[in-house]
Coordinates of C-alpha atoms in Angstrom, one line a residue:
X1 CA 0.0 0.0 0.0
X2 CA 1.4 3.4 -1.0
X3 CA 1.7 5.9 1.8
X4 CA 1.4 9.7 1.3
X5 CA 1.8 12.7 3.6
X6 CA -1.0 14.6 1.9
X7 CA -3.8 13.5 -0.3
X8 CA -5.7 16.2 -2.1
X9 CA -9.2 15.3 -3.4
X10 CA -10.2 17.6 -6.3
X11 CA -8.1 18.9 -9.1
X12 CA -9.7 22.4 -9.5
X13 CA -7.9 25.7 -8.6
X14 CA -8.0 25.0 -4.9
X15 CA -6.8 21.4 -5.2
X16 CA -4.0 22.4 -7.6
X17 CA -2.8 25.1 -5.3
X18 CA -3.0 22.8 -2.2
X19 CA -1.0 20.0 -3.9
X20 CA 1.7 22.4 -5.2
X21 CA 2.2 24.2 -1.8
X22 CA 2.3 20.9 0.1
X23 CA 4.8 19.4 -2.3
X24 CA 7.0 22.5 -2.2
X25 CA 7.0 22.1 1.6
X26 CA 8.5 18.6 1.1
X27 CA 5.5 16.4 1.5
X28 CA 4.8 13.4 -0.6
X29 CA 1.5 14.3 -2.3
X30 CA -1.2 12.5 -4.1
X31 CA -3.8 14.5 -6.1
X32 CA -7.1 12.7 -7.0
X33 CA -9.4 14.1 -9.7
X34 CA -12.6 12.4 -10.9
X35 CA -12.6 14.0 -14.3
X36 CA -10.2 13.2 -17.2
X37 CA -8.5 16.6 -17.0
X38 CA -7.4 18.9 -14.3
X39 CA -8.8 22.4 -13.9
X40 CA -12.2 21.9 -12.4
X41 CA -14.9 24.3 -13.7
X42 CA -12.3 26.6 -15.0
X43 CA -12.0 24.4 -18.1
X44 CA -15.3 25.8 -19.4
X45 CA -14.8 29.5 -18.3
X46 CA -13.6 31.2 -21.5
X47 CA -14.4 34.7 -20.3
X48 CA -11.7 36.9 -18.7
X49 CA -11.4 38.5 -15.3
X50 CA -9.5 35.7 -13.6
X51 CA -6.1 36.2 -12.0
X52 CA -6.1 40.0 -11.3
X53 CA -5.0 39.4 -7.7
X54 CA -2.6 36.5 -8.0
X55 CA -1.1 37.3 -11.4
X56 CA -1.8 41.0 -11.9
X57 CA -3.5 40.5 -15.3
X58 CA -6.8 39.5 -16.8
X59 CA -6.9 35.8 -17.8
X60 CA -9.6 33.5 -18.9
X61 CA -10.5 30.6 -16.6
X62 CA -8.7 28.2 -19.0
X63 CA -5.5 30.3 -18.9
X64 CA -5.6 30.6 -15.2
X65 CA -6.0 26.8 -14.8
X66 CA -3.2 26.1 -17.3
X67 CA -0.7 28.1 -15.3
X68 CA -1.3 25.9 -12.2
X69 CA -1.3 22.7 -14.3
X70 CA 2.0 23.6 -15.9
X71 CA 3.4 24.3 -12.5
X72 CA 2.2 21.0 -10.9
X73 CA 3.6 19.0 -13.8
X74 CA 7.1 20.2 -12.7
X75 CA 6.6 18.9 -9.2
X76 CA 6.8 15.3 -7.9
X77 CA 3.0 15.3 -7.1
X78 CA 1.4 12.0 -8.2
X79 CA -1.8 12.8 -10.1
X80 CA -4.6 10.3 -10.6
X81 CA -7.4 11.5 -13.0
X82 CA -10.6 9.6 -13.7
X83 CA -10.3 8.5 -10.1
X84 CA -12.9 8.4 -7.3
X85 CA -12.3 8.1 -3.5
X86 CA -15.1 5.5 -3.0
X87 CA -14.3 5.0 0.7
X88 CA -12.3 6.8 3.4
X89 CA -11.6 5.3 6.8
X90 CA -10.2 7.4 9.6
X91 CA -7.6 5.5 11.7
X92 CA -5.3 6.5 14.5
X93 CA -2.4 6.9 12.1
X94 CA -4.3 8.7 9.3
X95 CA -6.7 7.8 6.5
X96 CA -7.1 4.7 4.5
X97 CA -8.6 5.4 1.0
X98 CA -10.2 3.1 -1.5
X99 CA -9.7 4.4 -5.0
X100 CA -11.7 3.4 -8.0
X101 CA -10.2 4.1 -11.4
X102 CA -10.1 2.7 -14.9
X103 CA -7.1 0.5 -14.1
X104 CA -9.0 -1.1 -11.2
X105 CA -9.3 -0.8 -7.5
X106 CA -6.5 0.5 -5.3
X107 CA -5.9 1.1 -1.6
X108 CA -3.6 4.0 -0.4
X109 CA -2.9 5.5 3.0
X110 CA -2.5 9.2 3.8
X111 CA -1.5 11.1 6.9
X112 CA -3.7 14.0 6.0
X113 CA -6.5 14.9 3.6
X114 CA -7.2 18.2 1.8
X115 CA -10.8 18.4 0.6
X116 CA -11.0 20.6 -2.5
X117 CA -14.2 19.2 -4.0
X118 CA -15.7 22.6 -5.1
X119 CA -19.4 23.3 -5.1
X120 CA -22.6 22.3 -6.9
X121 CA -25.5 24.2 -8.4
X122 CA -29.0 24.2 -6.9
X123 CA -31.5 22.4 -9.2
X124 CA -35.1 23.1 -10.1
X125 CA -36.3 20.6 -7.5
X126 CA -34.4 22.5 -4.8
X127 CA -36.2 25.8 -5.7
X128 CA -39.6 24.1 -5.8
X129 CA -40.4 24.6 -9.5
X130 CA -43.5 22.6 -10.4
X131 CA -44.5 20.9 -13.6
X132 CA -43.2 18.2 -15.9
X133 CA -39.5 17.4 -16.6
X134 CA -39.0 18.3 -20.2
X135 CA -35.7 18.8 -22.0
X136 CA -34.5 22.4 -21.9
X137 CA -34.3 22.9 -18.2
X138 CA -30.7 23.0 -17.1
X139 CA -28.3 24.8 -14.7
X140 CA -26.1 27.7 -15.8
X141 CA -23.0 25.6 -15.4
X142 CA -24.5 22.9 -17.6
X143 CA -25.4 25.4 -20.3
X144 CA -21.8 26.8 -20.1
X145 CA -20.4 23.3 -20.6
X146 CA -22.7 22.7 -23.6
X147 CA -21.6 25.9 -25.3
X148 CA -17.9 26.3 -24.4
X149 CA -16.8 22.7 -24.2
X150 CA -19.2 20.7 -26.4
X151 CA -20.0 23.4 -28.9
X152 CA -23.7 22.8 -28.6
X153 CA -26.4 25.4 -28.2
X154 CA -28.9 24.5 -25.4
X155 CA -31.7 26.5 -27.1
X156 CA -32.8 29.5 -29.1
X157 CA -35.3 31.3 -26.8
X158 CA -34.1 31.4 -23.3
X159 CA -35.2 32.6 -19.9
X160 CA -32.8 32.7 -17.0
X161 CA -34.0 32.3 -13.4
X162 CA -31.7 33.9 -10.8
X163 CA -29.2 36.7 -11.2
X164 CA -26.1 34.9 -9.9
X165 CA -22.8 35.6 -11.7
X166 CA -22.9 32.4 -13.8
X167 CA -26.4 33.1 -15.0
X168 CA -25.4 36.7 -15.9
X169 CA -22.4 35.5 -17.8
X170 CA -24.5 32.9 -19.6
X171 CA -27.0 35.6 -20.6
X172 CA -24.2 37.4 -22.4
X173 CA -22.7 34.2 -23.8
X174 CA -26.0 33.0 -25.2
X175 CA -26.7 36.3 -26.8
X176 CA -23.3 36.4 -28.5
X177 CA -24.0 32.9 -29.9
X178 CA -27.3 34.1 -31.5
X179 CA -29.8 33.0 -28.9
X180 CA -32.6 35.3 -27.7
X181 CA -32.5 35.9 -23.9
X182 CA -36.0 37.0 -23.1
X183 CA -35.2 38.1 -19.6
X184 CA -33.5 37.4 -16.3
X185 CA -35.9 36.8 -13.3
X186 CA -34.7 37.2 -9.8
X187 CA -36.9 36.4 -6.7
X188 CA -35.1 38.8 -4.5
X189 CA -35.6 42.6 -4.6
X190 CA -32.0 43.2 -5.7
X191 CA -29.5 41.3 -8.0
X192 CA -27.5 38.4 -6.7
X193 CA -24.5 38.9 -8.9
X194 CA -21.5 41.3 -8.9
X195 CA -22.2 44.9 -10.1
X196 CA -19.7 44.6 -12.9
X197 CA -21.6 41.6 -14.3
X198 CA -24.9 43.3 -14.1
X199 CA -23.6 46.1 -16.4
X200 CA -21.3 44.1 -18.7
X201 CA -23.7 41.1 -19.2
X202 CA -27.2 42.6 -19.0
X203 CA -27.1 46.4 -19.5
X204 CA -24.6 46.4 -22.3
X205 CA -26.8 43.8 -24.2
X206 CA -30.2 45.2 -23.4
X207 CA -31.3 42.1 -21.6
X208 CA -34.1 42.9 -19.1
X209 CA -33.8 42.1 -15.4
X210 CA -37.0 41.5 -13.5
X211 CA -36.6 41.7 -9.7
X212 CA -39.1 40.2 -7.2
X213 CA -40.2 37.6 -9.9
X214 CA -39.8 33.9 -10.0
X215 CA -40.7 30.9 -12.1
X216 CA -43.6 28.9 -10.6
X217 CA -44.2 26.3 -13.3
X218 CA -42.7 24.8 -16.4
X219 CA -44.7 23.5 -19.4
X220 CA -44.0 20.9 -22.0
X221 CA -43.5 17.1 -22.2
X222 CA -40.6 16.2 -24.5
X223 CA -39.3 19.7 -24.7
X224 CA -39.9 22.9 -22.8
X225 CA -42.6 25.0 -24.4
X226 CA -42.9 27.8 -21.9
X227 CA -42.9 28.9 -18.3
X228 CA -45.2 30.6 -15.8
X229 CA -43.6 33.5 -14.0
X230 CA -45.1 35.3 -11.0
X231 CA -44.3 38.3 -8.8
X232 CA -43.4 37.6 -5.2
X233 CA -43.8 39.5 -2.0
X234 CA -41.2 40.4 0.6
X235 CA -41.2 36.9 1.9
X236 CA -40.7 35.6 -1.7
X237 CA -44.1 34.1 -1.8
X238 CA -46.0 34.2 -5.1
X239 CA -48.6 37.0 -5.4
X240 CA -51.9 35.6 -6.8
X241 CA -53.1 37.3 -10.0
X242 CA -49.6 38.2 -11.2
X243 CA -49.0 35.0 -13.2
X244 CA -47.7 35.4 -16.8
X245 CA -47.0 32.7 -19.4
X246 CA -43.8 33.1 -21.4
X247 CA -43.2 30.8 -24.4
X248 CA -39.6 29.6 -24.5
X249 CA -37.6 26.5 -25.3
X250 CA -34.9 26.8 -22.6
X251 CA -34.9 27.7 -18.9
X252 CA -31.5 28.2 -17.3
X253 CA -31.2 28.1 -13.5
X254 CA -28.7 30.3 -11.7
X255 CA -30.2 29.9 -8.2
X256 CA -27.2 29.5 -6.0
X257 CA -24.2 27.3 -5.2
X258 CA -23.6 24.9 -2.3
X259 CA -20.3 23.5 -1.1
X260 CA -19.8 19.8 -1.8
X261 CA -19.7 18.7 1.8
X262 CA -20.5 14.9 1.5
X263 CA -16.9 13.8 2.3
X264 CA -16.7 16.3 5.1
X265 CA -19.9 15.0 6.7
X266 CA -18.9 11.4 6.1
X267 CA -15.6 12.0 8.0
X268 CA -17.5 13.6 10.9
X269 CA -16.6 17.3 10.3
X270 CA -19.0 19.8 11.8
X271 CA -20.8 21.9 9.1
X272 CA -21.4 25.6 9.2
X273 CA -25.1 26.6 8.9
X274 CA -23.9 29.9 7.2
X275 CA -21.6 28.6 4.5
X276 CA -22.9 25.0 4.3
X277 CA -19.2 24.0 4.3
X278 CA -17.2 22.6 7.2
X279 CA -16.2 24.7 10.2
X280 CA -12.5 25.5 9.9
X281 CA -9.7 27.3 11.7
X282 CA -7.3 29.8 10.2
X283 CA -5.3 27.0 8.7
X284 CA -8.3 25.5 7.0
X285 CA -8.3 22.5 9.3
X286 CA -11.8 21.1 10.0
X287 CA -13.0 19.8 13.4
X288 CA -11.5 16.4 12.4
X289 CA -7.8 16.5 13.1
X290 CA -5.8 16.0 9.9
X291 CA -8.6 16.9 7.5
X292 CA -8.4 20.3 5.8
X293 CA -10.8 22.0 3.4
X294 CA -10.3 24.8 1.0
X295 CA -11.8 26.7 -2.0
X296 CA -15.5 26.5 -2.8
X297 CA -15.8 23.3 -0.7
X298 CA -15.2 25.5 2.3
X299 CA -17.4 28.5 1.3
X300 CA -18.4 29.8 -2.1
X301 CA -16.0 32.5 -3.3
X302 CA -16.6 35.2 -5.9
X303 CA -13.0 35.3 -7.1
X304 CA -10.9 32.3 -8.1
X305 CA -7.8 34.1 -6.7
X306 CA -9.2 33.6 -3.1
X307 CA -9.9 30.0 -4.0
X308 CA -6.2 29.4 -4.8
X309 CA -5.2 31.4 -1.7
X310 CA -7.1 29.1 0.6
X311 CA -5.8 26.0 -1.3
X312 CA -2.2 27.1 -0.8
X313 CA -2.8 27.7 2.9
X314 CA -4.5 24.3 3.3
X315 CA -1.7 22.5 1.5
X316 CA 1.0 24.1 3.7
X317 CA -0.9 23.4 6.9
X318 CA -1.5 19.7 5.8
X319 CA 2.2 19.3 5.1
X320 CA 3.2 20.7 8.5
X321 CA 0.6 18.5 10.2
X322 CA 2.0 15.4 8.4
X323 CA 5.6 16.3 9.3
X324 CA 4.7 16.7 12.9
X325 CA 2.7 13.4 12.9
X326 CA 5.8 11.6 11.5
X327 CA 8.0 13.0 14.3
X328 CA 5.5 11.9 16.9
X329 CA 5.6 8.3 15.6
X330 CA 9.3 8.1 16.4
X331 CA 10.4 6.0 19.4
X332 CA 10.4 7.7 21.8
X333 CA 8.0 10.4 20.5
X334 CA 9.4 13.9 20.8
X335 CA 6.3 16.0 20.1
X336 CA 2.6 16.0 20.3
X337 CA 0.1 16.7 17.5
X338 CA -2.9 18.3 19.2
X339 CA -6.3 17.0 18.4
X340 CA -9.6 18.8 18.1
X341 CA -9.9 20.0 21.7
X342 CA -12.2 23.0 22.3
X343 CA -9.6 24.5 24.7
X344 CA -7.2 24.9 21.8
X345 CA -9.5 27.3 20.0
X346 CA -11.4 30.5 20.4
X347 CA -14.7 30.9 18.6
X348 CA -15.6 33.5 16.0
X349 CA -19.0 35.1 16.9
X350 CA -20.8 37.7 14.9
X351 CA -23.9 39.9 14.9
X352 CA -27.0 39.0 12.9
X353 CA -25.9 41.4 10.1
X354 CA -23.4 38.9 8.9
X355 CA -24.3 36.0 6.6
X356 CA -21.2 34.2 7.7
X357 CA -17.5 34.6 8.6
X358 CA -14.6 32.3 7.6
X359 CA -12.7 31.0 9.5
X360 CA -15.2 30.1 12.2
X361 CA -12.5 29.6 14.9
X362 CA -8.9 30.5 15.5
X363 CA -6.1 28.7 17.4
X364 CA -5.8 30.1 20.9
X365 CA -2.5 32.1 21.3
X366 CA -2.0 32.6 17.6
X367 CA 0.6 35.3 16.9
X368 CA 0.2 36.0 13.2
X369 CA -1.9 38.0 10.7
X370 CA -5.2 36.1 10.1
X371 CA -7.4 36.9 7.1
X372 CA -11.2 36.7 7.6
X373 CA -13.8 36.5 4.8
X374 CA -17.4 37.6 5.3
X375 CA -20.6 38.5 3.5
X376 CA -23.3 40.9 4.7
X377 CA -26.8 39.5 5.1
X378 CA -28.4 42.5 3.5
X379 CA -27.3 45.6 1.5
X380 CA -26.0 48.3 3.8
X381 CA -24.7 51.9 3.3
X382 CA -21.7 53.4 5.1
X383 CA -20.8 50.7 7.6
X384 CA -18.0 50.1 10.1
X385 CA -17.0 46.5 10.8
X386 CA -15.5 46.1 14.3
X387 CA -13.8 43.2 16.0
X388 CA -13.9 42.8 19.8
X389 CA -11.9 40.6 22.1
X390 CA -14.1 40.6 25.1
X391 CA -15.0 44.3 25.7
X392 CA -11.9 45.5 23.9
X393 CA -12.0 46.7 20.3
X394 CA -9.0 45.3 18.4
X395 CA -9.9 46.1 14.8
X396 CA -12.2 48.3 12.7
X397 CA -12.6 49.0 9.0
X398 CA -15.0 51.4 7.2
X399 CA -17.0 50.5 4.1
X400 CA -18.9 52.8 1.8
X401 CA -21.3 50.0 1.2
X402 CA -21.8 46.3 1.5
X403 CA -23.7 43.9 -0.7
X404 CA -24.4 40.2 -0.1
X405 CA -23.0 39.0 -3.5
X406 CA -19.7 40.7 -2.8
X407 CA -17.4 38.8 -0.4
X408 CA -15.2 41.0 1.7
X409 CA -11.8 40.3 3.3
X410 CA -10.2 41.8 6.3
X411 CA -6.9 40.9 8.1
X412 CA -6.4 41.1 11.8
X413 CA -2.9 41.0 13.2
X414 CA -2.7 39.1 16.5
X415 CA 1.1 39.5 17.0
X416 CA 0.5 41.8 20.0
X417 CA -2.8 40.4 21.1
X418 CA -3.3 37.7 23.8
X419 CA -6.0 35.7 22.1
X420 CA -7.6 33.8 25.0
X421 CA -11.3 34.8 24.5
X422 CA -13.9 34.5 21.8
X423 CA -13.8 37.1 19.0
X424 CA -17.0 39.1 18.2
X425 CA -17.6 40.7 14.8
X426 CA -20.2 43.5 14.6
X427 CA -21.5 45.9 12.0
X428 CA -22.3 49.5 12.9
X429 CA -23.5 52.6 11.0
X430 CA -20.4 54.6 10.2
X431 CA -19.7 57.4 12.7
X432 CA -20.2 60.2 10.2
X433 CA -23.8 58.9 9.6
X434 CA -24.7 58.7 13.3

């Protein structure tokens, strides 16, 4: 049985960054990817806007992925594509994995795991759309795959439900390929995508955006023939009498993303109700010692640069954990790898204005700069975000405005702070508005 220090599950941007950083740290690394090619969803993202933070230039998703693929090819990382981790058993020494691949069945052992499995799209069933199940109803990611990878048009007269970024980008892409996008319908009272995508993908192409509207029913048997849309109230409940039938042959869903957390749950990791990904510390370690999570499997990011950043951090932390575990197995042991004891951590608490904050806990006594990512629950004007340690304010940052679709990042330096109590994040109206 082959033994590895770090096994990374997922070959997208987070997994590639994790495997590279762990290998550069000296760890023996195995990278597992279920598809035939590395790159994850970036393989089908031909639009630009990737890499501005990490590379300082605009790249397509394909170009961004290729840079990491070229780098990993120059490392000793072992790569297994078209491979599934069909079973993982947690042992005292590490993790026993059963791998299923074209060449057959294989067992490997790893001291640590990095889960970089990405996220999935919500389906029509998950947003309670009634009716039959005709062809022509598909997620925005599936539509993107059809056009950009397979070279197939999903339809000619399209309606998009949801104003998430993938849906907005597909509204533009379908229009450029000759389809008619009849409109984008959003159940919320404001768009769910980034402001730049609203303007570049809808306004610039005269595609109408209908807020506070949703699809309540699909029509057609073999192929979609139309949909029923309806206005919704503040609680997003359909308003009787506002129904409207729209003939179309394609309905594209852009109704949200959810971290792939099946492996995390199977391994016993606690799941955050805010992110739907596992609870993690500042090193991306879950509540299961030796299991790390990064990228969109941890929380859905709006920039791939941050996905790679968390992957890099998880890989480094996993390599350090594996090295410490190896030293502990010497006879006599000369160190101790701490497990998941609550006394080793302080919790991150926040006011109800936040949708979530990542990480959700920090190692007690940490003496380094720790980045925190958060989203506001509702659109706000001039706002000050403050961080308290007990009753003491240790950090503040002012924002002109905050929107739920736009993830924010702050960094708190704990070098001179004795971190022995829970941290509290709060939002307050900026002082000059008081």
